[in-house]
Short mmCIF file of C-alpha atoms in Angstrom, two decimals:
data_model
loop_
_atom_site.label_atom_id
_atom_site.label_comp_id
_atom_site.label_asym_id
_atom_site.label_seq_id
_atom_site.Cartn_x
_atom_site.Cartn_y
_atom_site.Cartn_z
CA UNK A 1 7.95 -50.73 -65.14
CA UNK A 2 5.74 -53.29 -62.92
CA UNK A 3 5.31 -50.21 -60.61
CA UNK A 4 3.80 -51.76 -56.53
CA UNK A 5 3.49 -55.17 -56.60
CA UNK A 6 1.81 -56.66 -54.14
CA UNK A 7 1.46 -60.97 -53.18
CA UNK A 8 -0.70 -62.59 -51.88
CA UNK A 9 -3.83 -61.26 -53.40
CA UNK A 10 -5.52 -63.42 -51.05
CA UNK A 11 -5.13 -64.78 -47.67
CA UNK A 12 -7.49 -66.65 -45.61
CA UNK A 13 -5.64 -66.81 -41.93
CA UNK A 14 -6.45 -68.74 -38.78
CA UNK A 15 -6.46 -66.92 -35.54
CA UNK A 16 -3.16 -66.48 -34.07
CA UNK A 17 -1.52 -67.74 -37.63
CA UNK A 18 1.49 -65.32 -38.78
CA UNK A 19 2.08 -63.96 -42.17
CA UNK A 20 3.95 -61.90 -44.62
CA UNK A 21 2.70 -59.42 -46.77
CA UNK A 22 5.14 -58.58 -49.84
CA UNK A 23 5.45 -55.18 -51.74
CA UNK A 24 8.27 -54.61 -54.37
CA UNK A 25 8.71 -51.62 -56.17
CA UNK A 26 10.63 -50.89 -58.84
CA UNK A 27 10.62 -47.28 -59.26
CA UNK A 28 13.59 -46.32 -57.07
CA UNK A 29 11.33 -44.25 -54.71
CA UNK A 30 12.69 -43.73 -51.21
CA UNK A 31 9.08 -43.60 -49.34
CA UNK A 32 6.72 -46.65 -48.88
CA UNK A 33 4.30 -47.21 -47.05
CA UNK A 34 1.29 -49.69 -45.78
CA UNK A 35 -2.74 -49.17 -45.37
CA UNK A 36 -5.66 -51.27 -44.21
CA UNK A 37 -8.83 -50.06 -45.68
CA UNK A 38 -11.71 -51.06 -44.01
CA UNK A 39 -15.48 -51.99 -45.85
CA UNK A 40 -16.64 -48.28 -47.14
CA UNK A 41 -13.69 -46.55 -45.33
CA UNK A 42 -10.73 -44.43 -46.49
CA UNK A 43 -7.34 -45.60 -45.80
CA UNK A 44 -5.70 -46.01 -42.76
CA UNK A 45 -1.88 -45.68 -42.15
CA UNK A 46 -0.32 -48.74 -40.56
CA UNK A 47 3.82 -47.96 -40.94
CA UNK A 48 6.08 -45.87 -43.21
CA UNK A 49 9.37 -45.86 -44.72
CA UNK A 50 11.63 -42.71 -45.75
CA UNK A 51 14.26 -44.99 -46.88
CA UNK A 52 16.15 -48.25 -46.71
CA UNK A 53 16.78 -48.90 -42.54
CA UNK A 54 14.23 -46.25 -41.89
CA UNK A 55 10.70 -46.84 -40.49
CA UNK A 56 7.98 -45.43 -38.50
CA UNK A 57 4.78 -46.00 -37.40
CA UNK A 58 1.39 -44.85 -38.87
CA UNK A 59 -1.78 -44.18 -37.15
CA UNK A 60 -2.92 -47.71 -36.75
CA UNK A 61 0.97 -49.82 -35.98
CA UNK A 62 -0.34 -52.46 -33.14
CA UNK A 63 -0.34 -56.04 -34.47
CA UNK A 64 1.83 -55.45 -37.58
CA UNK A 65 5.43 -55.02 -37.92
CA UNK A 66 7.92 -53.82 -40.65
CA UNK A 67 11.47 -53.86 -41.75
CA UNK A 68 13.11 -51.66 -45.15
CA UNK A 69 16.39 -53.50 -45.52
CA UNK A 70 16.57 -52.03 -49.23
CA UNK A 71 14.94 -49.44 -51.66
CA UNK A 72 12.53 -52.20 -53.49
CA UNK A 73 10.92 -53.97 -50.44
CA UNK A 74 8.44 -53.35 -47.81
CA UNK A 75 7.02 -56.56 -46.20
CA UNK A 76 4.39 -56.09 -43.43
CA UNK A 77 4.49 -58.76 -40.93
CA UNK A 78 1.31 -59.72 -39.04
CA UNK A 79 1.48 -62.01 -35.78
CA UNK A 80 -0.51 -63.40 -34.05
CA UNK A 81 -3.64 -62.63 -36.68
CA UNK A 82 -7.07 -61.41 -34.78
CA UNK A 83 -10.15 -60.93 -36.47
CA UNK A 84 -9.75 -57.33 -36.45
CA UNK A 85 -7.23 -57.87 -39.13
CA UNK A 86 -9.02 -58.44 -41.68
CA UNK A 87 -8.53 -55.97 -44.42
CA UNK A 88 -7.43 -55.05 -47.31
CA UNK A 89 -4.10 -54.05 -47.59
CA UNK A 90 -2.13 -51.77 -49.72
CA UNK A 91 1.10 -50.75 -50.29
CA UNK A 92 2.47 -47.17 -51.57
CA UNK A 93 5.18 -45.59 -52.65
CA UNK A 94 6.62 -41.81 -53.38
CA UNK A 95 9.54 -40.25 -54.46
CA UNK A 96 9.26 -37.96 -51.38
CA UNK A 97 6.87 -37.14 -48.57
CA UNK A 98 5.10 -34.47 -50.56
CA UNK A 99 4.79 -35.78 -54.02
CA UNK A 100 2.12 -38.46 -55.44
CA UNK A 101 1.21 -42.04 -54.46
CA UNK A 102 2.02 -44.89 -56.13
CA UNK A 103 -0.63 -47.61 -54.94
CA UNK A 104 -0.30 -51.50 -55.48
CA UNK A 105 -3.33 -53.49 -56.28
CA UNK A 106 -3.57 -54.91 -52.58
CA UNK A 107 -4.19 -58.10 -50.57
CA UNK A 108 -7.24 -58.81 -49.15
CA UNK A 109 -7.22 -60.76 -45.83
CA UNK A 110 -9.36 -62.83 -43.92
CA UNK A 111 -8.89 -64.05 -40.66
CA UNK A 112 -11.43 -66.52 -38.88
CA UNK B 1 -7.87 -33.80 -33.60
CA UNK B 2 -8.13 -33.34 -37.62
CA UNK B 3 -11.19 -34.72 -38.85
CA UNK B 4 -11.38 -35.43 -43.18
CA UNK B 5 -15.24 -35.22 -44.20
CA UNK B 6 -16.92 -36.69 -47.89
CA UNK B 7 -20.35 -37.27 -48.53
CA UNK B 8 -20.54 -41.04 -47.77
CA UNK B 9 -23.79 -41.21 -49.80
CA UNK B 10 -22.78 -42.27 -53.48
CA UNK B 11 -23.59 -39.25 -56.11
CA UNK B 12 -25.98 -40.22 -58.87
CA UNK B 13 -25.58 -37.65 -62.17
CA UNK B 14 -26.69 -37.87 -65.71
CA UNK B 15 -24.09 -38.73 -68.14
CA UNK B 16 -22.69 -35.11 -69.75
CA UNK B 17 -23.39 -33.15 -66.60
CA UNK B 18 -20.61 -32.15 -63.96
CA UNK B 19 -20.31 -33.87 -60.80
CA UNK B 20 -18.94 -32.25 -57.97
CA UNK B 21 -17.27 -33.85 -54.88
CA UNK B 22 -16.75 -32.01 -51.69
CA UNK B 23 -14.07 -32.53 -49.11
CA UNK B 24 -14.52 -30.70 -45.80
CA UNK B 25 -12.04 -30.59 -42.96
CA UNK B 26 -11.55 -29.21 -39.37
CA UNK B 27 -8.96 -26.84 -38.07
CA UNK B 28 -6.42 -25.56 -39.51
CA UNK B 29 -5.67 -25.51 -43.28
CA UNK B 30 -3.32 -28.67 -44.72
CA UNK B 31 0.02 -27.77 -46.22
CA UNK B 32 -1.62 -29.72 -49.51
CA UNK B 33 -4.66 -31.72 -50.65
CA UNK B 34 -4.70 -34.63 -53.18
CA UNK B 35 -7.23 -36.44 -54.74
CA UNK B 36 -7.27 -40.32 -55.61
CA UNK B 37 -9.83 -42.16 -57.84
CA UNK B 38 -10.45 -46.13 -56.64
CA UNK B 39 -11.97 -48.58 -58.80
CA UNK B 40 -13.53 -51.54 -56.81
CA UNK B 41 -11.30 -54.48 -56.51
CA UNK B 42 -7.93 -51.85 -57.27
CA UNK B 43 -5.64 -49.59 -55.48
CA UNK B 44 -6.08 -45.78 -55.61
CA UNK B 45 -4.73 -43.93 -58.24
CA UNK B 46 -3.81 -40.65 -58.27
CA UNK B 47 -5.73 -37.57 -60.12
CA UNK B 48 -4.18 -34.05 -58.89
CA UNK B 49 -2.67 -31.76 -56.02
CA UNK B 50 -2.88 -28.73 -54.87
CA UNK B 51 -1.08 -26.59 -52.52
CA UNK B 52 -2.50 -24.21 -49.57
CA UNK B 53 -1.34 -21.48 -51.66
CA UNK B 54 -3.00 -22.52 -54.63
CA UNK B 55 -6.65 -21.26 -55.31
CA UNK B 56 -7.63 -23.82 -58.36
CA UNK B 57 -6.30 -26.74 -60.47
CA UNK B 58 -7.23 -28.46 -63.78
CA UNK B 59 -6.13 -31.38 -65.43
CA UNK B 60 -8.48 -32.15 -68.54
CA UNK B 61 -12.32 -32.15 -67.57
CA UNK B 62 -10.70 -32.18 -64.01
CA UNK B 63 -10.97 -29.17 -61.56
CA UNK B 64 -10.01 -28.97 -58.10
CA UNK B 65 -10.64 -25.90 -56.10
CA UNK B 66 -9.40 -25.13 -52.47
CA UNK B 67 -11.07 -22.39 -50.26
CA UNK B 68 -8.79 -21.94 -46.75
CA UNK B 69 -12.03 -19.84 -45.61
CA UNK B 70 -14.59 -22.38 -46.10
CA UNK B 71 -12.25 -25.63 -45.25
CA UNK B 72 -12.88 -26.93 -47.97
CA UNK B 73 -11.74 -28.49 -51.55
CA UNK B 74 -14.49 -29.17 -54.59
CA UNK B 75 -13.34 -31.57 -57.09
CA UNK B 76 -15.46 -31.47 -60.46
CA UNK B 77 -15.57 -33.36 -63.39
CA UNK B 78 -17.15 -31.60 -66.38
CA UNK B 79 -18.51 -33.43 -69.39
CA UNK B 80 -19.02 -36.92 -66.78
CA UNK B 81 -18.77 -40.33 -68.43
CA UNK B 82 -20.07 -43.76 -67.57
CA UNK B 83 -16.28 -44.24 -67.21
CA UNK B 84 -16.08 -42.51 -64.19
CA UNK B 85 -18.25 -44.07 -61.87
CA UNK B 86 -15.96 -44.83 -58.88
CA UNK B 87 -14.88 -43.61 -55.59
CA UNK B 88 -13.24 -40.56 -55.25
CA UNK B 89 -10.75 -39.78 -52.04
CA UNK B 90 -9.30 -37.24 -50.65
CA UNK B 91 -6.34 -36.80 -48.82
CA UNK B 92 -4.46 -34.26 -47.12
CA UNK B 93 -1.12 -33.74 -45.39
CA UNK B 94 -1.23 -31.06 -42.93
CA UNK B 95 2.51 -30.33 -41.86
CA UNK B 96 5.30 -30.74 -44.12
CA UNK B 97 6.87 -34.20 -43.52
CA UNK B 98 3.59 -35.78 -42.04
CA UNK B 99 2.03 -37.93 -44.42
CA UNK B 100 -1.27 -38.47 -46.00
CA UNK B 101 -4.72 -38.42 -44.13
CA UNK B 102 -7.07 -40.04 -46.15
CA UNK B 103 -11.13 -39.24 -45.89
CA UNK B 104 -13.86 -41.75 -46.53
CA UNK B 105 -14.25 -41.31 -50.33
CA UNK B 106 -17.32 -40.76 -52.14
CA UNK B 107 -18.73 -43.22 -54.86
CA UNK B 108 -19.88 -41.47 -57.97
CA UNK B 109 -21.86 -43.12 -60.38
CA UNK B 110 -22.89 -41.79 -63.96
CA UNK B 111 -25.74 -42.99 -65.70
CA UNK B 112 -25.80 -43.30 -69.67
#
């Protein structure tokens, strides 16, 4: 098993630029999710997924979006890229809400 | 609101001694805490759980204890190796079917 996978590793992004980030996983869990982790700071939930067609918002949703259309995938979509953005982003997933995290090995972005 | 606290100053031991990690949070108790170890560059992986009902958990020279009185979780690693210098996190979930709050992490390095 390839477990989270996670591209890019890197992205350097212009202000007001767009991008996808990717996540597969290939564990058949139902929950996924997204972080940002900040220079010397814990994580920071950006969206969640219980399941294919099913997602909510995290503690820190504004700028991103998301979309589950099946178990494997996860993308986080950033528009409109602001310098707050940049980050280093992972992506999780769980067999349920109460049960380990699987972590991928995360993109780090820039945005200038 | 809930607050996560860990020492954000790194913790130097000796190799062969135990380190010990503390986690400290406000309010009321979390359904269950976890514990992730980072390695610079990587995504967190996961070390143990335990449950609000649970006093103490090991897993090989790991220990994790949780005390509802003090607000608190210790995690400890006994017989430390060079091989464990990294950041430790902790993360909690306070209600069944919220997810994860992570804290700040502490860095632990062990010295040969």
């Amino acid at each position: 098993n390839a477990g989270v996978t996670q591209t890019p590793k890197f992205r350097i992004l212009k202000i007001g630029q767009s991008m996808t980030l990717q996540c597969t996983q290939d564990m058949n869990h139902n929950y996924m999710y997204w972080y940002r982790q900040d220079p010397g700071m814990g994580l920071k939930l950006i969206y969640y997924s219980v399941g294919a067609g099913i997602t909510d918002k995290g503690e820190v949703p504004n700028g991103y979006n998301v979309s589950r259309s099946t178990t494997e995938d996860f993308p986080l979509r950033l528009e409109l890229a602001a310098p707050s953005q940049t980050s280093v982003y992972f992506c999780a997933s769980s067999p349920s809400g109460d049960h380990e995290q699987y972590f991928g090995p995360g993109t780090r972005l820039t945005v200038t | 609101s809930q607050k996560i606290e860990q020492n954000s100053e790194a913790l130097n031991i000796q190799e062969g001694k135990t380190a010990t990690l503390t986690c400290n949070y406000t309010n009321y108790s979390p359904a269950y805490l976890q514990w992730y170890r980072q390695d610079p560059g990587r995504g967190p992986v996961f070390l143990l759980l335990i449950r609000e009902n649970e006093k103490e958990k090991r897993k090989e020279r790991l220990k994790v204890t949780f005390d509802t009185t003090l607000k608190q979780s210790l995690f400890h690693i006994t017989a430390s190796q060079p091989a464990d210098s990294a950041t430790y996190l902790c993360a909690l979930v306070w209600n069944a079917g919220n997810m994860l709050t992570f804290g700040g992490g502490t860095r632990l390095m062990v010295k040969p």
